[in-house]
Amino acid sequence: MFAAARTPPFGKLVAIALLAGIAAALAAPRLFPWQAMAPLLSLAALGWWRLHRARVPAAFAFGFALASLHAAHALALQLPPDWERRDATLSGRIVDLPTHEARRSQFRFRVDDDASQPAPLRGRLLRLAWYDDDPQPRAALKAGQRWRLQARVRAPRGLRNPGGPDAEKYALAQRLSANGYLRDPQLGGVGGRDFVHERGALLTGDVNKVGINGFCWGGRITWLYAEHNPRLKAAVAWYGRVVGNQTPMTPASPIDRVSDLQVPVLGLYGRQDQSIPQESLEQMKQAIAQGPLAGRG
């Protein structure tokens, strides 16, 4: 006979009850108000710990209340209905690597959490798109940059096709408050702060002693960032490509921007590496010899 008084606080039966409570909350046709779930969570936690004979139902109630509060919080982050398809001028930071396609670039944008921003979007995470047949302007988007831009926003949603992904579910899991697209991209401007340089300064303790080091694809990014940021002290590129075809994903190669290079770069390459021909490295050497670093040795 099962002895309820001996039910351990973290046994298998309690774990099953906890998961059952979570599943019941997620399967419910509607969410219960958080004003009711918050007290239930506290009472269930107390009963789980103190009432040995009620541990199983208390664990169920705890799971139900916890999942309900979690879901309510996720929904509270979503765009209010009266903001659907509204234009907003936003300031914030790009928080991931932009994805470039033939006619579109997508990126995640964290809106500044201050009084100058629209209240429903303040501090929220958005997924924005920039549509333009010309990929060159969109290539200016970089992770860590600060932008001020105008976007039309809408709540995340998608079609629930059988076997297809649920876009709204994905947005909730990623804490995305809204999707949107840039209304007038040419009015946007890059802020004067460089996130990568700021991060390096935090690590070195000196804004004038920041370097960059990259391997393989990161070697290519090292070259490009050294051309972008003249404040770097030095850069080291390990076998990064310096020559390549222009595509929406790679709108420029290091050799295309060598005229901007003002930072000493140490390039480390294998002579027998077939993926990076020696001819391309010779082209880069000749281009550097004719650029701003000419005569520095």
GROMACS .gro file of C-alpha atoms in nm:
model
  297
    1MET     CA    1   0.000   0.000   0.000
    2PHE     CA    2   0.135   0.343  -0.094
    3ALA     CA    3   0.237   0.551   0.209
    4ALA     CA    4   0.157   0.913   0.125
    5ALA     CA    5   0.333   1.038   0.435
    6ARG     CA    6   0.661   0.898   0.303
    7THR     CA    7   0.646   1.059  -0.042
    8PRO     CA    8   0.990   1.216  -0.098
    9PRO     CA    9   0.988   1.583  -0.201
   10PHE     CA   10   1.176   1.513  -0.526
   11GLY     CA   11   1.079   1.156  -0.610
   12LYS     CA   12   0.960   1.013  -0.942
   13LEU     CA   13   0.593   1.045  -0.856
   14VAL     CA   14   0.637   1.413  -0.769
   15ALA     CA   15   0.829   1.474  -1.092
   16ILE     CA   16   0.550   1.313  -1.294
   17ALA     CA   17   0.292   1.530  -1.116
   18LEU     CA   18   0.499   1.842  -1.184
   19LEU     CA   19   0.526   1.764  -1.557
   20ALA     CA   20   0.155   1.680  -1.569
   21GLY     CA   21   0.073   2.022  -1.421
   22ILE     CA   22   0.291   2.197  -1.679
   23ALA     CA   23   0.131   1.999  -1.963
   24ALA     CA   24  -0.219   2.077  -1.833
   25ALA     CA   25  -0.145   2.451  -1.828
   26LEU     CA   26  -0.004   2.448  -2.180
   27ALA     CA   27  -0.299   2.245  -2.309
   28ALA     CA   28  -0.562   2.469  -2.145
   29PRO     CA   29  -0.785   2.660  -2.392
   30ARG     CA   30  -0.705   2.988  -2.216
   31LEU     CA   31  -0.463   3.127  -1.961
   32PHE     CA   32  -0.576   3.194  -1.608
   33PRO     CA   33  -0.502   3.548  -1.479
   34TRP     CA   34  -0.162   3.593  -1.318
   35GLN     CA   35  -0.330   3.746  -1.014
   36ALA     CA   36  -0.468   3.398  -0.938
   37MET     CA   37  -0.163   3.200  -1.048
   38ALA     CA   38   0.091   3.392  -0.836
   39PRO     CA   39  -0.079   3.305  -0.502
   40LEU     CA   40  -0.136   2.948  -0.623
   41LEU     CA   41   0.236   2.914  -0.696
   42SER     CA   42   0.324   3.021  -0.342
   43LEU     CA   43   0.065   2.796  -0.179
   44ALA     CA   44   0.166   2.500  -0.395
   45ALA     CA   45   0.533   2.547  -0.306
   46LEU     CA   46   0.447   2.557   0.062
   47GLY     CA   47   0.227   2.248   0.035
   48TRP     CA   48   0.493   2.066  -0.165
   49TRP     CA   49   0.749   2.119   0.107
   50ARG     CA   50   0.542   2.102   0.427
   51LEU     CA   51   0.241   1.879   0.357
   52HIS     CA   52   0.375   1.529   0.302
   53ARG     CA   53   0.034   1.382   0.221
   54ALA     CA   54  -0.033   1.651  -0.040
   55ARG     CA   55   0.300   1.657  -0.221
   56VAL     CA   56   0.172   1.501  -0.541
   57PRO     CA   57  -0.125   1.740  -0.592
   58ALA     CA   58   0.090   2.030  -0.469
   59ALA     CA   59   0.356   1.950  -0.731
   60PHE     CA   60   0.083   1.936  -0.996
   61ALA     CA   61  -0.051   2.276  -0.887
   62PHE     CA   62   0.303   2.419  -0.876
   63GLY     CA   63   0.372   2.308  -1.232
   64PHE     CA   64   0.037   2.441  -1.352
   65ALA     CA   65   0.089   2.783  -1.190
   66LEU     CA   66   0.453   2.812  -1.299
   67ALA     CA   67   0.377   2.732  -1.663
   68SER     CA   68   0.079   2.970  -1.660
   69LEU     CA   69   0.289   3.258  -1.524
   70HIS     CA   70   0.566   3.184  -1.772
   71ALA     CA   71   0.321   3.187  -2.063
   72ALA     CA   72   0.155   3.506  -1.937
   73HIS     CA   73   0.494   3.678  -1.921
   74ALA     CA   74   0.581   3.569  -2.276
   75LEU     CA   75   0.248   3.699  -2.409
   76ALA     CA   76   0.289   4.027  -2.220
   77LEU     CA   77   0.603   4.095  -2.423
   78GLN     CA   78   0.409   4.082  -2.749
   79LEU     CA   79   0.307   4.388  -2.944
   80PRO     CA   80  -0.028   4.533  -2.826
   81PRO     CA   81  -0.312   4.498  -3.083
   82ASP     CA   82  -0.348   4.875  -3.125
   83TRP     CA   83   0.015   4.892  -3.240
   84GLU     CA   84  -0.039   4.652  -3.529
   85ARG     CA   85   0.114   4.791  -3.852
   86ARG     CA   86   0.210   5.118  -3.689
   87ASP     CA   87   0.521   5.311  -3.791
   88ALA     CA   88   0.772   5.385  -3.518
   89THR     CA   89   1.106   5.563  -3.500
   90LEU     CA   90   1.339   5.346  -3.293
   91SER     CA   91   1.690   5.362  -3.153
   92GLY     CA   92   1.878   5.052  -3.045
   93ARG     CA   93   2.141   4.794  -3.125
   94ILE     CA   94   2.173   4.506  -3.372
   95VAL     CA   95   2.224   4.202  -3.149
   96ASP     CA   96   2.304   3.925  -3.398
   97LEU     CA   97   2.472   3.869  -3.732
   98PRO     CA   98   2.244   4.004  -4.007
   99THR     CA   99   2.130   3.749  -4.264
  100HIS     CA  100   2.167   3.878  -4.620
  101GLU     CA  101   1.960   3.740  -4.907
  102ALA     CA  102   1.919   3.850  -5.268
  103ARG     CA  103   1.653   4.112  -5.196
  104ARG     CA  104   1.632   4.120  -4.818
  105SER     CA  105   1.844   4.146  -4.505
  106GLN     CA  106   1.713   4.035  -4.165
  107PHE     CA  107   1.847   4.112  -3.819
  108ARG     CA  108   1.744   4.123  -3.456
  109PHE     CA  109   1.719   4.465  -3.300
  110ARG     CA  110   1.710   4.546  -2.928
  111VAL     CA  111   1.526   4.874  -2.870
  112ASP     CA  112   1.680   5.109  -2.614
  113ASP     CA  113   1.514   5.087  -2.273
  114ASP     CA  114   1.464   5.457  -2.208
  115ALA     CA  115   1.184   5.712  -2.209
  116SER     CA  116   1.263   5.834  -2.562
  117GLN     CA  117   1.137   5.507  -2.713
  118PRO     CA  118   0.772   5.403  -2.763
  119ALA     CA  119   0.648   5.244  -2.442
  120PRO     CA  120   0.521   4.915  -2.599
  121LEU     CA  121   0.861   4.857  -2.765
  122ARG     CA  122   1.092   4.990  -2.494
  123GLY     CA  123   1.370   4.739  -2.425
  124ARG     CA  124   1.204   4.478  -2.647
  125LEU     CA  125   1.359   4.245  -2.905
  126LEU     CA  126   1.241   4.286  -3.265
  127ARG     CA  127   1.310   4.096  -3.585
  128LEU     CA  128   1.343   4.350  -3.865
  129ALA     CA  129   1.389   4.321  -4.240
  130TRP     CA  130   1.536   4.561  -4.493
  131TYR     CA  131   1.406   4.509  -4.848
  132ASP     CA  132   1.618   4.646  -5.131
  133ASP     CA  133   1.717   4.505  -5.470
  134ASP     CA  134   2.062   4.659  -5.424
  135PRO     CA  135   2.260   4.461  -5.161
  136GLN     CA  136   2.527   4.727  -5.123
  137PRO     CA  137   2.338   4.961  -4.882
  138ARG     CA  138   2.226   4.663  -4.675
  139ALA     CA  139   2.587   4.550  -4.637
  140ALA     CA  140   2.632   4.837  -4.389
  141LEU     CA  141   2.441   4.635  -4.127
  142LYS     CA  142   2.680   4.484  -3.874
  143ALA     CA  143   2.634   4.307  -3.542
  144GLY     CA  144   2.675   4.540  -3.245
  145GLN     CA  145   2.601   4.860  -3.438
  146ARG     CA  146   2.366   5.121  -3.301
  147TRP     CA  147   2.100   5.249  -3.540
  148ARG     CA  148   1.817   5.498  -3.541
  149LEU     CA  149   1.556   5.383  -3.793
  150GLN     CA  150   1.192   5.394  -3.886
  151ALA     CA  151   1.008   5.062  -3.903
  152ARG     CA  152   0.654   4.936  -3.947
  153VAL     CA  153   0.588   4.671  -3.682
  154ARG     CA  154   0.340   4.389  -3.638
  155ALA     CA  155   0.292   4.103  -3.398
  156PRO     CA  156   0.477   3.779  -3.488
  157ARG     CA  157   0.253   3.531  -3.662
  158GLY     CA  158   0.265   3.261  -3.925
  159LEU     CA  159   0.062   3.001  -4.110
  160ARG     CA  160   0.007   2.671  -3.933
  161ASN     CA  161   0.060   2.441  -4.226
  162PRO     CA  162   0.061   2.067  -4.148
  163GLY     CA  163   0.420   1.961  -4.100
  164GLY     CA  164   0.547   2.319  -4.131
  165PRO     CA  165   0.711   2.537  -3.866
  166ASP     CA  166   0.497   2.746  -3.631
  167ALA     CA  167   0.638   3.097  -3.669
  168GLU     CA  168   0.440   3.239  -3.379
  169LYS     CA  169   0.554   2.962  -3.146
  170TYR     CA  170   0.915   3.026  -3.250
  171ALA     CA  171   0.878   3.398  -3.182
  172LEU     CA  172   0.740   3.332  -2.835
  173ALA     CA  173   1.027   3.096  -2.756
  174GLN     CA  174   1.281   3.354  -2.876
  175ARG     CA  175   1.110   3.638  -2.682
  176LEU     CA  176   1.050   3.835  -3.000
  177SER     CA  177   0.799   4.112  -2.936
  178ALA     CA  178   0.737   4.208  -3.296
  179ASN     CA  179   0.840   4.168  -3.658
  180GLY     CA  180   0.882   4.462  -3.890
  181TYR     CA  181   1.046   4.613  -4.192
  182LEU     CA  182   1.233   4.938  -4.248
  183ARG     CA  183   1.017   5.211  -4.396
  184ASP     CA  184   1.284   5.456  -4.503
  185PRO     CA  185   1.626   5.290  -4.467
  186GLN     CA  186   1.824   5.580  -4.609
  187LEU     CA  187   1.714   5.794  -4.314
  188GLY     CA  188   1.877   5.552  -4.070
  189GLY     CA  189   2.227   5.622  -3.949
  190VAL     CA  190   2.496   5.422  -3.777
  191GLY     CA  191   2.576   5.544  -3.431
  192GLY     CA  192   2.923   5.651  -3.332
  193ARG     CA  193   2.983   5.350  -3.106
  194ASP     CA  194   3.160   5.032  -3.209
  195PHE     CA  195   3.047   4.735  -3.000
  196VAL     CA  196   3.344   4.516  -3.093
  197HIS     CA  197   3.596   4.785  -2.998
  198GLU     CA  198   3.409   4.860  -2.675
  199ARG     CA  199   3.418   4.493  -2.580
  200GLY     CA  200   3.789   4.472  -2.653
  201ALA     CA  201   3.855   4.780  -2.441
  202LEU     CA  202   3.674   4.617  -2.149
  203LEU     CA  203   3.903   4.312  -2.177
  204THR     CA  204   4.229   4.507  -2.209
  205GLY     CA  205   4.140   4.798  -1.984
  206ASP     CA  206   4.268   5.044  -2.245
  207VAL     CA  207   4.069   5.172  -2.543
  208ASN     CA  208   4.398   5.234  -2.727
  209LYS     CA  209   4.519   4.875  -2.689
  210VAL     CA  210   4.260   4.668  -2.871
  211GLY     CA  211   4.346   4.399  -3.125
  212ILE     CA  212   4.159   4.131  -3.316
  213ASN     CA  213   4.245   3.771  -3.399
  214GLY     CA  214   4.051   3.535  -3.628
  215PHE     CA  215   4.077   3.187  -3.777
  216CYS     CA  216   3.951   3.062  -4.117
  217TRP     CA  217   3.630   3.258  -4.190
  218GLY     CA  218   3.722   3.464  -3.886
  219GLY     CA  219   4.050   3.546  -4.059
  220ARG     CA  220   3.856   3.708  -4.340
  221ILE     CA  221   3.647   3.902  -4.086
  222THR     CA  222   3.972   4.010  -3.917
  223TRP     CA  223   4.092   4.169  -4.241
  224LEU     CA  224   3.757   4.340  -4.300
  225TYR     CA  225   3.732   4.471  -3.944
  226ALA     CA  226   4.090   4.601  -3.955
  227GLU     CA  227   3.992   4.794  -4.267
  228HIS     CA  228   3.680   4.919  -4.093
  229ASN     CA  229   3.833   5.031  -3.762
  230PRO     CA  230   4.154   5.240  -3.777
  231ARG     CA  231   4.167   5.254  -3.395
  232LEU     CA  232   4.286   4.892  -3.371
  233LYS     CA  233   4.638   4.842  -3.239
  234ALA     CA  234   4.699   4.531  -3.452
  235ALA     CA  235   4.525   4.235  -3.614
  236VAL     CA  236   4.618   3.869  -3.679
  237ALA     CA  237   4.445   3.674  -3.957
  238TRP     CA  238   4.490   3.297  -3.974
  239TYR     CA  239   4.431   3.174  -4.331
  240GLY     CA  240   4.134   3.398  -4.411
  241ARG     CA  241   4.042   3.450  -4.776
  242VAL     CA  242   4.138   3.792  -4.911
  243VAL     CA  243   3.996   3.759  -5.264
  244GLY     CA  244   3.651   3.639  -5.365
  245ASN     CA  245   3.340   3.696  -5.572
  246GLN     CA  246   3.084   3.951  -5.458
  247THR     CA  247   2.755   3.795  -5.345
  248PRO     CA  248   2.468   3.911  -5.121
  249MET     CA  249   2.633   3.716  -4.839
  250THR     CA  250   2.984   3.851  -4.911
  251PRO     CA  251   2.939   4.195  -5.070
  252ALA     CA  252   3.311   4.273  -5.037
  253SER     CA  253   3.644   4.096  -4.987
  254PRO     CA  254   3.943   4.233  -4.796
  255ILE     CA  255   4.121   4.323  -5.119
  256ASP     CA  256   3.824   4.542  -5.222
  257ARG     CA  257   3.870   4.765  -4.917
  258VAL     CA  258   4.246   4.760  -4.881
  259SER     CA  259   4.258   5.136  -4.943
  260ASP     CA  260   4.096   5.179  -4.600
  261LEU     CA  261   4.353   4.965  -4.419
  262GLN     CA  262   4.550   5.168  -4.163
  263VAL     CA  263   4.619   4.889  -3.912
  264PRO     CA  264   4.916   4.648  -3.914
  265VAL     CA  265   4.791   4.298  -3.994
  266LEU     CA  266   4.984   3.974  -3.954
  267GLY     CA  267   4.858   3.719  -4.206
  268LEU     CA  268   4.946   3.355  -4.137
  269TYR     CA  269   4.892   3.117  -4.431
  270GLY     CA  270   5.002   2.772  -4.541
  271ARG     CA  271   5.203   2.759  -4.860
  272GLN     CA  272   5.042   2.428  -4.957
  273ASP     CA  273   4.688   2.534  -4.867
  274GLN     CA  274   4.495   2.474  -5.191
  275SER     CA  275   4.185   2.661  -5.071
  276ILE     CA  276   4.371   2.994  -5.058
  277PRO     CA  277   4.598   3.025  -5.364
  278GLN     CA  278   4.932   3.197  -5.321
  279GLU     CA  279   4.840   3.418  -5.617
  280SER     CA  280   4.559   3.578  -5.415
  281LEU     CA  281   4.802   3.653  -5.131
  282GLU     CA  282   5.044   3.814  -5.375
  283GLN     CA  283   4.759   4.032  -5.505
  284MET     CA  284   4.684   4.140  -5.148
  285LYS     CA  285   5.051   4.220  -5.082
  286GLN     CA  286   5.070   4.436  -5.391
  287ALA     CA  287   4.746   4.616  -5.302
  288ILE     CA  288   4.874   4.687  -4.950
  289ALA     CA  289   5.201   4.818  -5.091
  290GLN     CA  290   5.003   5.080  -5.282
  291GLY     CA  291   4.773   5.173  -4.991
  292PRO     CA  292   4.799   5.381  -4.672
  293LEU     CA  293   5.042   5.131  -4.512
  294ALA     CA  294   5.294   5.166  -4.794
  295GLY     CA  295   5.643   5.243  -4.664
  296ARG     CA  296   5.579   5.118  -4.309
  297GLY     CA  297   5.779   4.799  -4.365
   0.00000   0.00000   0.00000
